[in-house]
Short mmCIF file of C-alpha atoms in Angstrom, two decimals:
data_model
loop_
_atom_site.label_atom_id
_atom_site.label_comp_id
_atom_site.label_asym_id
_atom_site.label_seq_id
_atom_site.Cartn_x
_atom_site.Cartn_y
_atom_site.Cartn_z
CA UNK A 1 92.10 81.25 120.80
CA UNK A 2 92.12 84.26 118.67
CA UNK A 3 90.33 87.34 119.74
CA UNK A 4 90.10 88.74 115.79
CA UNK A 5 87.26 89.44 113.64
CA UNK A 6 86.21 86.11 111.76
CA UNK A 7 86.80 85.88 108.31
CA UNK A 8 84.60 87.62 105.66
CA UNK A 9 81.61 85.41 104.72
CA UNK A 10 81.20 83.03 107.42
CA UNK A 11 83.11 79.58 106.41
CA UNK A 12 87.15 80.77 108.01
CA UNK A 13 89.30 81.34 105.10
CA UNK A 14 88.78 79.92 101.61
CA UNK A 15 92.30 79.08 100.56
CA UNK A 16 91.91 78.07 96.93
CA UNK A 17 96.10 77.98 96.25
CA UNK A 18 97.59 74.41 96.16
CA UNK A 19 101.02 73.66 97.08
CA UNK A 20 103.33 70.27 96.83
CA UNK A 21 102.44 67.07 94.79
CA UNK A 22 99.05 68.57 94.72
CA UNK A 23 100.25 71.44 92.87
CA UNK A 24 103.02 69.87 90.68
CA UNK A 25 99.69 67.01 89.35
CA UNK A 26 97.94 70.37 88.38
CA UNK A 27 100.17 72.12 86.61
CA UNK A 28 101.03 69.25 84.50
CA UNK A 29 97.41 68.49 83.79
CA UNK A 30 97.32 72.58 82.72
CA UNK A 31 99.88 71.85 80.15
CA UNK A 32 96.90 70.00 78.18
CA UNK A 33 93.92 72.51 78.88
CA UNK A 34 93.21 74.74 76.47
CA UNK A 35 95.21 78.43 77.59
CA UNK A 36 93.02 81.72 78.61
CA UNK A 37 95.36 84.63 78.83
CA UNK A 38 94.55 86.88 81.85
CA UNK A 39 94.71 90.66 82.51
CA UNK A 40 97.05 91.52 85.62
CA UNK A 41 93.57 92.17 87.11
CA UNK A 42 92.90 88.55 86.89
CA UNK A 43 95.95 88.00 88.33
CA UNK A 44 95.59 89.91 91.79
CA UNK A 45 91.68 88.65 92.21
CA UNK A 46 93.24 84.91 91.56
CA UNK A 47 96.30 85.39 94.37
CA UNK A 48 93.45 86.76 96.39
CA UNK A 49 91.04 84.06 96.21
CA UNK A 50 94.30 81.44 96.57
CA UNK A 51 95.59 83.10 99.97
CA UNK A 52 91.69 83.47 101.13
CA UNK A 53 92.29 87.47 100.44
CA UNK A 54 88.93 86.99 98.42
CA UNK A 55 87.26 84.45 101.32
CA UNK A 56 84.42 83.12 100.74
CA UNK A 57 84.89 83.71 96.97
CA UNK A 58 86.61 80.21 95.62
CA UNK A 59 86.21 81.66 91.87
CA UNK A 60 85.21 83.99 89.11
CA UNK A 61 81.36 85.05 89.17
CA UNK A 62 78.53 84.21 87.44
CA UNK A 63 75.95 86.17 85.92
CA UNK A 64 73.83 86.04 88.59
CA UNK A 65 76.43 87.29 91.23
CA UNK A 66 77.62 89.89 88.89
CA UNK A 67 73.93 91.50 88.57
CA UNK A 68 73.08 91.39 92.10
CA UNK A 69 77.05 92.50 93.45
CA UNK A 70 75.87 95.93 90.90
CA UNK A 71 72.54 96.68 91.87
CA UNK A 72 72.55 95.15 95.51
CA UNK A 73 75.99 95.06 97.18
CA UNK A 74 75.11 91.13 97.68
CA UNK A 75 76.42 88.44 96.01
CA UNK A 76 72.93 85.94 94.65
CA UNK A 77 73.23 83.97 97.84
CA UNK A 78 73.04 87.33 100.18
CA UNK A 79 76.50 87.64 100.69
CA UNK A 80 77.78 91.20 101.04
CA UNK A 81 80.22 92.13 98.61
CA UNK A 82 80.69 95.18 96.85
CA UNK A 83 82.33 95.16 93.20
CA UNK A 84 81.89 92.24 90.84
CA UNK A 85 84.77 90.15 90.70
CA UNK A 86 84.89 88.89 86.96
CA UNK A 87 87.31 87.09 84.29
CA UNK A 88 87.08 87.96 80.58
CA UNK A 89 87.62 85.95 77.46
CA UNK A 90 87.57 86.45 73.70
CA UNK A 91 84.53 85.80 71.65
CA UNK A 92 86.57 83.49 69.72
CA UNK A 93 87.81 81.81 73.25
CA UNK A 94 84.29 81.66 74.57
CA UNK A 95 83.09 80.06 71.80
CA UNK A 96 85.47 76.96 72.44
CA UNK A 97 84.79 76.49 75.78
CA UNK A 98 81.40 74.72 77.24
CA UNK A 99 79.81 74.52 80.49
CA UNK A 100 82.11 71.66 82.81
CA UNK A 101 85.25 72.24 80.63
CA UNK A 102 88.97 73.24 82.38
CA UNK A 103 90.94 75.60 81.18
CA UNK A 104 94.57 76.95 82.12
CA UNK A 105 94.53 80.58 83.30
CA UNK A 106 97.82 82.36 82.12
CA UNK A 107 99.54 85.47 82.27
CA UNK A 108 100.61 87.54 79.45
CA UNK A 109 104.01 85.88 79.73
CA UNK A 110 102.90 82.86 79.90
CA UNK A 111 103.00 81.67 83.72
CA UNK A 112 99.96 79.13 84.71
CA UNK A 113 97.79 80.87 87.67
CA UNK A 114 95.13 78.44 87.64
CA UNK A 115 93.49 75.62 86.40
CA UNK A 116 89.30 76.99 86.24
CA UNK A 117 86.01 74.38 85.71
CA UNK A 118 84.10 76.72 83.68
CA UNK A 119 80.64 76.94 84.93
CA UNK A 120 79.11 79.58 83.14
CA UNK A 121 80.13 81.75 80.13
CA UNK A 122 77.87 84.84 79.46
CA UNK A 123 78.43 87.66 77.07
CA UNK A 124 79.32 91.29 78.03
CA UNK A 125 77.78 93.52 75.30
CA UNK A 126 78.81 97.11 75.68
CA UNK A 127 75.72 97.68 76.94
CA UNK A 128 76.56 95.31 80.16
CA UNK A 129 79.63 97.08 80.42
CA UNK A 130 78.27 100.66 80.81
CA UNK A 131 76.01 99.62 83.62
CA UNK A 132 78.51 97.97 85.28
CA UNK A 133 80.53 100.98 85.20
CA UNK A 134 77.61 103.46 86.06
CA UNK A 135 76.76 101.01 89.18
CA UNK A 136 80.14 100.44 90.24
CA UNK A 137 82.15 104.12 89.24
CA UNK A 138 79.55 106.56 88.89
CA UNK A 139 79.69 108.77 92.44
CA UNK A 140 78.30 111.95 93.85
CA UNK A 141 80.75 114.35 91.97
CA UNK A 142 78.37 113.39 88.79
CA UNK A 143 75.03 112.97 89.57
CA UNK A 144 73.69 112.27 85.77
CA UNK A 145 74.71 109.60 83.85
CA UNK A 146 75.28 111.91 80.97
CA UNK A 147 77.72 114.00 83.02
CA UNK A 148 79.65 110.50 83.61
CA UNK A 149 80.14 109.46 80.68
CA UNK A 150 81.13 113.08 79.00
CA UNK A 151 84.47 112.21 81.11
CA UNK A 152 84.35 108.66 82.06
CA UNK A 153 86.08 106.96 79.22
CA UNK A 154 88.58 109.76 78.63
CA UNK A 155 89.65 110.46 82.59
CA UNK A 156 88.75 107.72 84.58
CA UNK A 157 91.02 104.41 84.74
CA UNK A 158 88.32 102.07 86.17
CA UNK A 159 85.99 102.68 83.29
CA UNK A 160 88.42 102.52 80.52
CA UNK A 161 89.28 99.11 82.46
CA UNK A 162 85.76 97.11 82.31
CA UNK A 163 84.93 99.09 78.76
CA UNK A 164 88.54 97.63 77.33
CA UNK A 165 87.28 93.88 78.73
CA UNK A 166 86.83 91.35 75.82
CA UNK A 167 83.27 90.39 75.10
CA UNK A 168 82.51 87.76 77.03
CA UNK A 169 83.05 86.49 81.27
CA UNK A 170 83.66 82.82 82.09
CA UNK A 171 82.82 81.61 85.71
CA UNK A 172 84.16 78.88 87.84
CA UNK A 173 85.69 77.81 90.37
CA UNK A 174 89.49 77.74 90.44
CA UNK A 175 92.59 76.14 91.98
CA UNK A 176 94.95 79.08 92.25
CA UNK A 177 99.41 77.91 91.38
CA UNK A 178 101.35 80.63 91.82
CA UNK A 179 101.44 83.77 93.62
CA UNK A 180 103.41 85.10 91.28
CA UNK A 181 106.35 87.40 91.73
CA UNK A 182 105.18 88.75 94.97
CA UNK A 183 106.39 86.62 97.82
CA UNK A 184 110.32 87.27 96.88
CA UNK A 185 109.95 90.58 95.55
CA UNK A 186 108.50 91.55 98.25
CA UNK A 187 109.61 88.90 101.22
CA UNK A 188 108.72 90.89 104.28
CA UNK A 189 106.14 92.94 103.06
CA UNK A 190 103.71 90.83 101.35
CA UNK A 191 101.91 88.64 103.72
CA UNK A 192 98.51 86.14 103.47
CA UNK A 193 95.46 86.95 105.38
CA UNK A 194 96.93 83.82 107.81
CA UNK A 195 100.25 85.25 108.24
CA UNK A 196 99.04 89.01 109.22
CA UNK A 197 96.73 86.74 111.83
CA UNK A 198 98.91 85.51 112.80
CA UNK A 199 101.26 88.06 113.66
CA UNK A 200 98.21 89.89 115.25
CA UNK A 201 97.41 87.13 117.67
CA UNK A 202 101.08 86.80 118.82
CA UNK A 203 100.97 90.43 119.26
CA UNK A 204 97.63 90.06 121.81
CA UNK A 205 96.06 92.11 119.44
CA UNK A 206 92.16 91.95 119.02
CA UNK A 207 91.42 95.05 117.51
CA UNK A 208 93.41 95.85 114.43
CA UNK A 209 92.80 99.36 112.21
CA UNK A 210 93.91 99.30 108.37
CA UNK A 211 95.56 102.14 106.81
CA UNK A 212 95.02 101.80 102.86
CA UNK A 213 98.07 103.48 100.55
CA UNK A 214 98.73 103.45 96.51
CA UNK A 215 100.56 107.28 97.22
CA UNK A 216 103.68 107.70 99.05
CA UNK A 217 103.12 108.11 102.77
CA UNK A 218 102.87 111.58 103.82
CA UNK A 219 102.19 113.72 107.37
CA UNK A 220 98.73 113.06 106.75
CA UNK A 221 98.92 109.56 106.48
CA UNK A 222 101.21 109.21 109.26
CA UNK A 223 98.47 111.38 111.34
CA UNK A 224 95.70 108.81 110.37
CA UNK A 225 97.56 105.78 111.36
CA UNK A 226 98.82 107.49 114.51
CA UNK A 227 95.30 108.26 116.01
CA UNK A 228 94.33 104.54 115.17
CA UNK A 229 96.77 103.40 117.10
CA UNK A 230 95.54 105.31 119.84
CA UNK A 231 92.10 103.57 120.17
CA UNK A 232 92.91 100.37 118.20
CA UNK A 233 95.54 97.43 119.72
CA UNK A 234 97.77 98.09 116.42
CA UNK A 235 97.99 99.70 113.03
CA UNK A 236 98.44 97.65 109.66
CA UNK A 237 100.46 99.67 107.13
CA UNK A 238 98.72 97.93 104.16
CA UNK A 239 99.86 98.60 101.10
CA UNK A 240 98.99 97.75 97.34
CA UNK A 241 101.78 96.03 95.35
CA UNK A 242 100.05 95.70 92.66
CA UNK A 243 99.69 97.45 89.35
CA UNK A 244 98.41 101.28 89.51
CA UNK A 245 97.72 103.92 86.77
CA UNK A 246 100.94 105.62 84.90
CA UNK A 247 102.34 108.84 86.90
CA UNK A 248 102.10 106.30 90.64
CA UNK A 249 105.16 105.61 92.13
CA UNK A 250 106.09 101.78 92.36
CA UNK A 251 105.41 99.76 94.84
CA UNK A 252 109.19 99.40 96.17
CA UNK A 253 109.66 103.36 96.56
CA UNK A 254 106.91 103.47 98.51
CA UNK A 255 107.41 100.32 100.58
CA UNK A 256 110.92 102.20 101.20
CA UNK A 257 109.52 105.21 102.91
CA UNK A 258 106.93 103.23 104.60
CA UNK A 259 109.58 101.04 106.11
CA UNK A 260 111.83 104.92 106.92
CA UNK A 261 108.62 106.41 108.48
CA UNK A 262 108.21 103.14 110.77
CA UNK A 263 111.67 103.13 111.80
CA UNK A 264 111.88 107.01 112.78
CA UNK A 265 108.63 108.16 114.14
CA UNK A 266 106.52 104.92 115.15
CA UNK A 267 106.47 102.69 118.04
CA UNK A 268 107.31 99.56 116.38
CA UNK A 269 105.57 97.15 118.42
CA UNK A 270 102.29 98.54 117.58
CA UNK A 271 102.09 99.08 114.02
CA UNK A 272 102.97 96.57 110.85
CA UNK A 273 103.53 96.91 107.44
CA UNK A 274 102.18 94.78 104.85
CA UNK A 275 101.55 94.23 101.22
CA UNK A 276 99.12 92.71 98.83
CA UNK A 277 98.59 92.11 95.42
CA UNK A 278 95.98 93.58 93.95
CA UNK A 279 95.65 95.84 91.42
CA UNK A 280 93.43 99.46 91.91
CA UNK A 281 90.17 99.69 90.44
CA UNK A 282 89.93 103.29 91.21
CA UNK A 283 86.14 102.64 92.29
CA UNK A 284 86.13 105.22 95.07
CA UNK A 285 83.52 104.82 97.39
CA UNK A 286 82.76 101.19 96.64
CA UNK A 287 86.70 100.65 96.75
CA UNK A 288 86.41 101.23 100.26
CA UNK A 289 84.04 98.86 100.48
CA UNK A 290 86.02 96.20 99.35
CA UNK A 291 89.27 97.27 101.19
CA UNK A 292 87.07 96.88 104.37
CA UNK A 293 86.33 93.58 102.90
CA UNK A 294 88.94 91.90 102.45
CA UNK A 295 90.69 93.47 105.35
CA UNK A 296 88.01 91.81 107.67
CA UNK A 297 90.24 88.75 106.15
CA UNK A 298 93.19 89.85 106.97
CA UNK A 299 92.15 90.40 110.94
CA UNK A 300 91.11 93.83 110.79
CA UNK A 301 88.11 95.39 112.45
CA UNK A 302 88.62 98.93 111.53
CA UNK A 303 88.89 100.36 107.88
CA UNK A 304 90.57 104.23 108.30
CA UNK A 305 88.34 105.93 105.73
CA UNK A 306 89.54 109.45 105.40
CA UNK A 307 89.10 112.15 102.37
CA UNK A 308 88.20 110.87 98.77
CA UNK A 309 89.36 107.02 99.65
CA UNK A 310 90.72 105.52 96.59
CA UNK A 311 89.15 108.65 94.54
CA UNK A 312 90.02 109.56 90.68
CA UNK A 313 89.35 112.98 89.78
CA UNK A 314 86.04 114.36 90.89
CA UNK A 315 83.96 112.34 90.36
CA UNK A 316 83.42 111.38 93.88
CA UNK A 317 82.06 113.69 96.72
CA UNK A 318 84.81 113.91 99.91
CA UNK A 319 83.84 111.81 102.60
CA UNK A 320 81.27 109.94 99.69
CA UNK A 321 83.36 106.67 100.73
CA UNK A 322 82.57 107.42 104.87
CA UNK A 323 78.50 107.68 103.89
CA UNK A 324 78.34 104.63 101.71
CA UNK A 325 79.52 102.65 104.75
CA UNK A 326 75.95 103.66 106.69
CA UNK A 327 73.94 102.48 103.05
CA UNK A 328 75.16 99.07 102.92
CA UNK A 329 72.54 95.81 103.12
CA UNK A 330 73.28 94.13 106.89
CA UNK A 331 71.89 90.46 105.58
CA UNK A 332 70.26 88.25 108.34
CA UNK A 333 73.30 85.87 108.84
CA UNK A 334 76.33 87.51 110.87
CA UNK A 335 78.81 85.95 109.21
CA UNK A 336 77.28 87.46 105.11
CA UNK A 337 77.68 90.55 106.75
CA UNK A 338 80.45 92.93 106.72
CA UNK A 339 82.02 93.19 110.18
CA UNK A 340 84.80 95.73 109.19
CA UNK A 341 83.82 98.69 110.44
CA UNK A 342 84.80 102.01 109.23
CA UNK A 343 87.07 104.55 111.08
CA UNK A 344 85.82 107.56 109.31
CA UNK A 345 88.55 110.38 109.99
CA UNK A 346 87.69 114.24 108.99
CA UNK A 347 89.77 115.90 106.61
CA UNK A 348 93.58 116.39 108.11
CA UNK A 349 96.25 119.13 107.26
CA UNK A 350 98.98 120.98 108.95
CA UNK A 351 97.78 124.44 110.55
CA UNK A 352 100.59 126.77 111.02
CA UNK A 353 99.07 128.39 113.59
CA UNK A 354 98.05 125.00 115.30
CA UNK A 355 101.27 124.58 114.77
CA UNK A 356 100.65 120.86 114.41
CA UNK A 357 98.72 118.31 112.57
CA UNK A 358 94.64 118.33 112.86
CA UNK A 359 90.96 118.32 111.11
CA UNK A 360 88.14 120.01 110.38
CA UNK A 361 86.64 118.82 113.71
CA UNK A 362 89.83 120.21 115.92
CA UNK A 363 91.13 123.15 114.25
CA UNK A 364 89.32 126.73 113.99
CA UNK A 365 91.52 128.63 111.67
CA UNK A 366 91.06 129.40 108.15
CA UNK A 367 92.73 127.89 104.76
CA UNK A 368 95.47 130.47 104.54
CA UNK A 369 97.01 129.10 107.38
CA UNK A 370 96.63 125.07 106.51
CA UNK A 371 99.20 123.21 104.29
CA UNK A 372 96.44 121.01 102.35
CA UNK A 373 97.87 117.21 102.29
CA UNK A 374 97.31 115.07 99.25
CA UNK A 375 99.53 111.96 97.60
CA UNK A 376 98.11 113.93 93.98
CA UNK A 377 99.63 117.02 94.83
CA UNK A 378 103.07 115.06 96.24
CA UNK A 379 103.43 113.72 93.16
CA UNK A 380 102.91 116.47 91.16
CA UNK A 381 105.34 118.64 93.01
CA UNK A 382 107.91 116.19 92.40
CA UNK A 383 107.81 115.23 89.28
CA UNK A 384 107.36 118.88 88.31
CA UNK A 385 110.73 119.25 90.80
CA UNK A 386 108.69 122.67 92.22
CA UNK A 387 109.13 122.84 96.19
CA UNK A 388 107.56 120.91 98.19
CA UNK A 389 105.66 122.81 101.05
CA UNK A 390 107.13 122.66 104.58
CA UNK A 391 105.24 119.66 106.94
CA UNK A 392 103.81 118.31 103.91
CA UNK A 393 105.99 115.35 104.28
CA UNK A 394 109.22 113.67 105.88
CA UNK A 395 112.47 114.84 104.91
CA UNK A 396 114.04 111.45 105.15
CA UNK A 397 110.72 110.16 102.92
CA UNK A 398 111.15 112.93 100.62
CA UNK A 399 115.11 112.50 100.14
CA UNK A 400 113.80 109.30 98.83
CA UNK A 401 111.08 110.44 96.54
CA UNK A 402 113.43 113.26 94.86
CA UNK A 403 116.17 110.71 94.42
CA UNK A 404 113.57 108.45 92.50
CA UNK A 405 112.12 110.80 90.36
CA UNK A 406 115.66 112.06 89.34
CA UNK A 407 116.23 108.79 87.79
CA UNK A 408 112.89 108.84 85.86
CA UNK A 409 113.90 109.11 82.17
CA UNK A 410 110.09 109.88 80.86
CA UNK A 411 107.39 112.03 82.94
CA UNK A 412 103.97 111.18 83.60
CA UNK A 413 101.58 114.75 83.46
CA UNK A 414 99.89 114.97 87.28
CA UNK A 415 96.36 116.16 86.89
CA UNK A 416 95.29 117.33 90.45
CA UNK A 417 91.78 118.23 91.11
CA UNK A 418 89.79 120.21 93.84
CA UNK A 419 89.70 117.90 96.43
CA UNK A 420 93.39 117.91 96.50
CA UNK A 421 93.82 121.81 96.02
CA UNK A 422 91.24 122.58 99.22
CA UNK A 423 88.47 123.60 97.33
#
């Protein structure tokens, strides 16, 4: 019997992919539905919801769900969940599709994802979409909604993601075919919320913490997965694999290091790598809140929530992510809950004079003496080829790093900001 947290939601894992005859009848019927073309967004949230990533979601929300997921961190049944998880559609697709109909879900090249039953179509006027954003993006670093928007659209990804969304969302539930390029691309690393169980239960573990990346993994990062190792049964190395904003490094050089870092300074048997296949929303704060979530699916107990999580700029206060966590609704049923806690870490550096890695809470000397840690400031460093400071990261990782950014033909400007420079 497995020891690990249950699944998010309270009915196991919602596994909406299909596989054999059942999956070759569908995709022939797709041939005949009428075709939506899906963002790579789409994409990740639909391999989600097929592997049970997404449990208990088995579709696209509503109306309804979308509301109360902004304003209430609940879904309309009292669910927790933090960011709405939508699908968009032309005005001139909407308007050929009624309540009960199927449609095909496709990529941009033309791949069938998923066969939906449209339950619901309702219209996103740009209205819709600016409260969306201001519920969802809008974070301590800019108190007024005037101050948001001044730099939203220009500097922050998220927002110029749901402001770029067509006008209208369709709803449904879906029947996911394909998880795309992800299980040979990355065979190994990307694994389903039942095989990282799995693993975990074979490994006696009960308490598992998650260490988030989209940056490569630097001292600091090795740091925060080291001291959850020491007061959790194992570390997952989870990775995203899936699309990012231009100036990250792919998914492959950093699954590269990752794999370098385990091999060299890690004891193996308590720490796994993994992969999945979503795509950032740069949401900050509320990203945390759904990494926690859908790690809680993966067998996780214990989210590490360190400086700016999934931050863009500055728009979000430093440990913003670590108070949200204390905020959230706790509904009546366990199992609506969320039951991934957080394992909110202080701010970590190298101190010279510590002569070793530490935080705020264990090290008394001033910022002269620290070497301030950030994936931002990595990559700036080496795409700018300046030197990178000593015990910011690996050599053997950044051998790697240098080598890929020789090969880069075209260079992506690095905007830092404070949070990354110490201030």
């Amino acid at each position: 019997m497995s020891n690990l947290v249950a699944p998010h939601g309270g009915k196991g894992l919602t596994i909406c992919l299909l596989e054999g005859s059942e999956k070759e009848a569908e995709l022939k019927k797709a041939e005949g539905l009428k075709k939506i073309t899906i963002s790579p967004r789409a994409e990740g949230d639909l391999i989600m919801m097929g592997i049970g990533g997404f449990s208990p979601l088995t579709g696209f929300m509503g109306k309804a769900d979308w509301k109360s997921v902004c304003d209430n961190f609940l879904m309309a049944d009292g669910t927790f969940w933090p960011i709405p998880v939508t699908l968009d559609a032309s005005k001139e697709d909407a308007a050929a599709i009624t309540a009960g109909d199927e449609v095909a879900l496709v990529t941009a090249a033309g791949e069938i994802m998923a066969t939906m039953k449209v339950s619901e179509k309702f219209e996103m006027t740009e209205a819709d979409k600016r409260y969306e954003c201001e519920k969802v993006f809008m974070g301590e670093g800019t108190p007024t909604a005037e101050e948001f928007w001044k730099i939203a659209e220009e500097d922050h990804p998220g927002v110029q993601m749901v402001m770029n969304q067509k006008e209208f969302n369709l709803a449904g539930t879906v029947k996911v075919l394909s998880e795309g390029e992800y299980p040979e691309k990355y065979k190994g690393v990307y694994l389903t919320p039942a095989e990282s169980r799995a693993i975990f239960d074979e490994r006696g573990w009960s308490t598992v913490a998650a260490l988030q990346l989209r940056n490569p993994m630097h001292r600091s990062h090795e740091y925060l997965a080291k001291l959850a190792a020491e007061v959790c049964d194992g570390v997952f190395i989870h990775s995203l694999v899936g699309n990012l904003k231009p100036g990250d490094i792919p998914a492959e050089v950093r699954v590269k290091c990752i794999d370098t870092l385990v091999d060299k300074y890690f004891v193996k048997e308590n720490v796994l790598q993994g992969g999945y296949p979503l795509d950032m929303r740069y949401a900050g704060p509320r990203e945390g809140l759904l990494h926690a979530t859908f790690r809680q699916n993966y067998g996780v107990s214990k989210m590490i929530i360190g400086r700016d999580h999934a931050g863009v700029g500055d728009f979000y206060g430093m440990f913003e992510a670590q108070d949200l966590f204390d905020k959230i609704p706790q509904p009546e049923e366990a199992g609506k809950r969320l039951l991934c806690e957080p394992l909110k870490i202080d701010w970590t550096f190298y101190c010279k004079k510590c002569d070793g890695m530490a935080s705020l809470r264990t090290c008394p000397h001033g910022k002269e003496d620290r070497v301030i840690l950030s994936g931002t400031m990595l990559r700036k460093g080496l795409s700018e080829g300046t030197v990178i400071p000593d015990h910011f990261g690996r050599e053997e990782v950044l051998v790697i790093l240098r080598a890929y950014y020789a090969g880069l033909t075209e260079k992506v400007e690095i905007k830092t900001h404070a949070a990354a420079l110490g201030k």
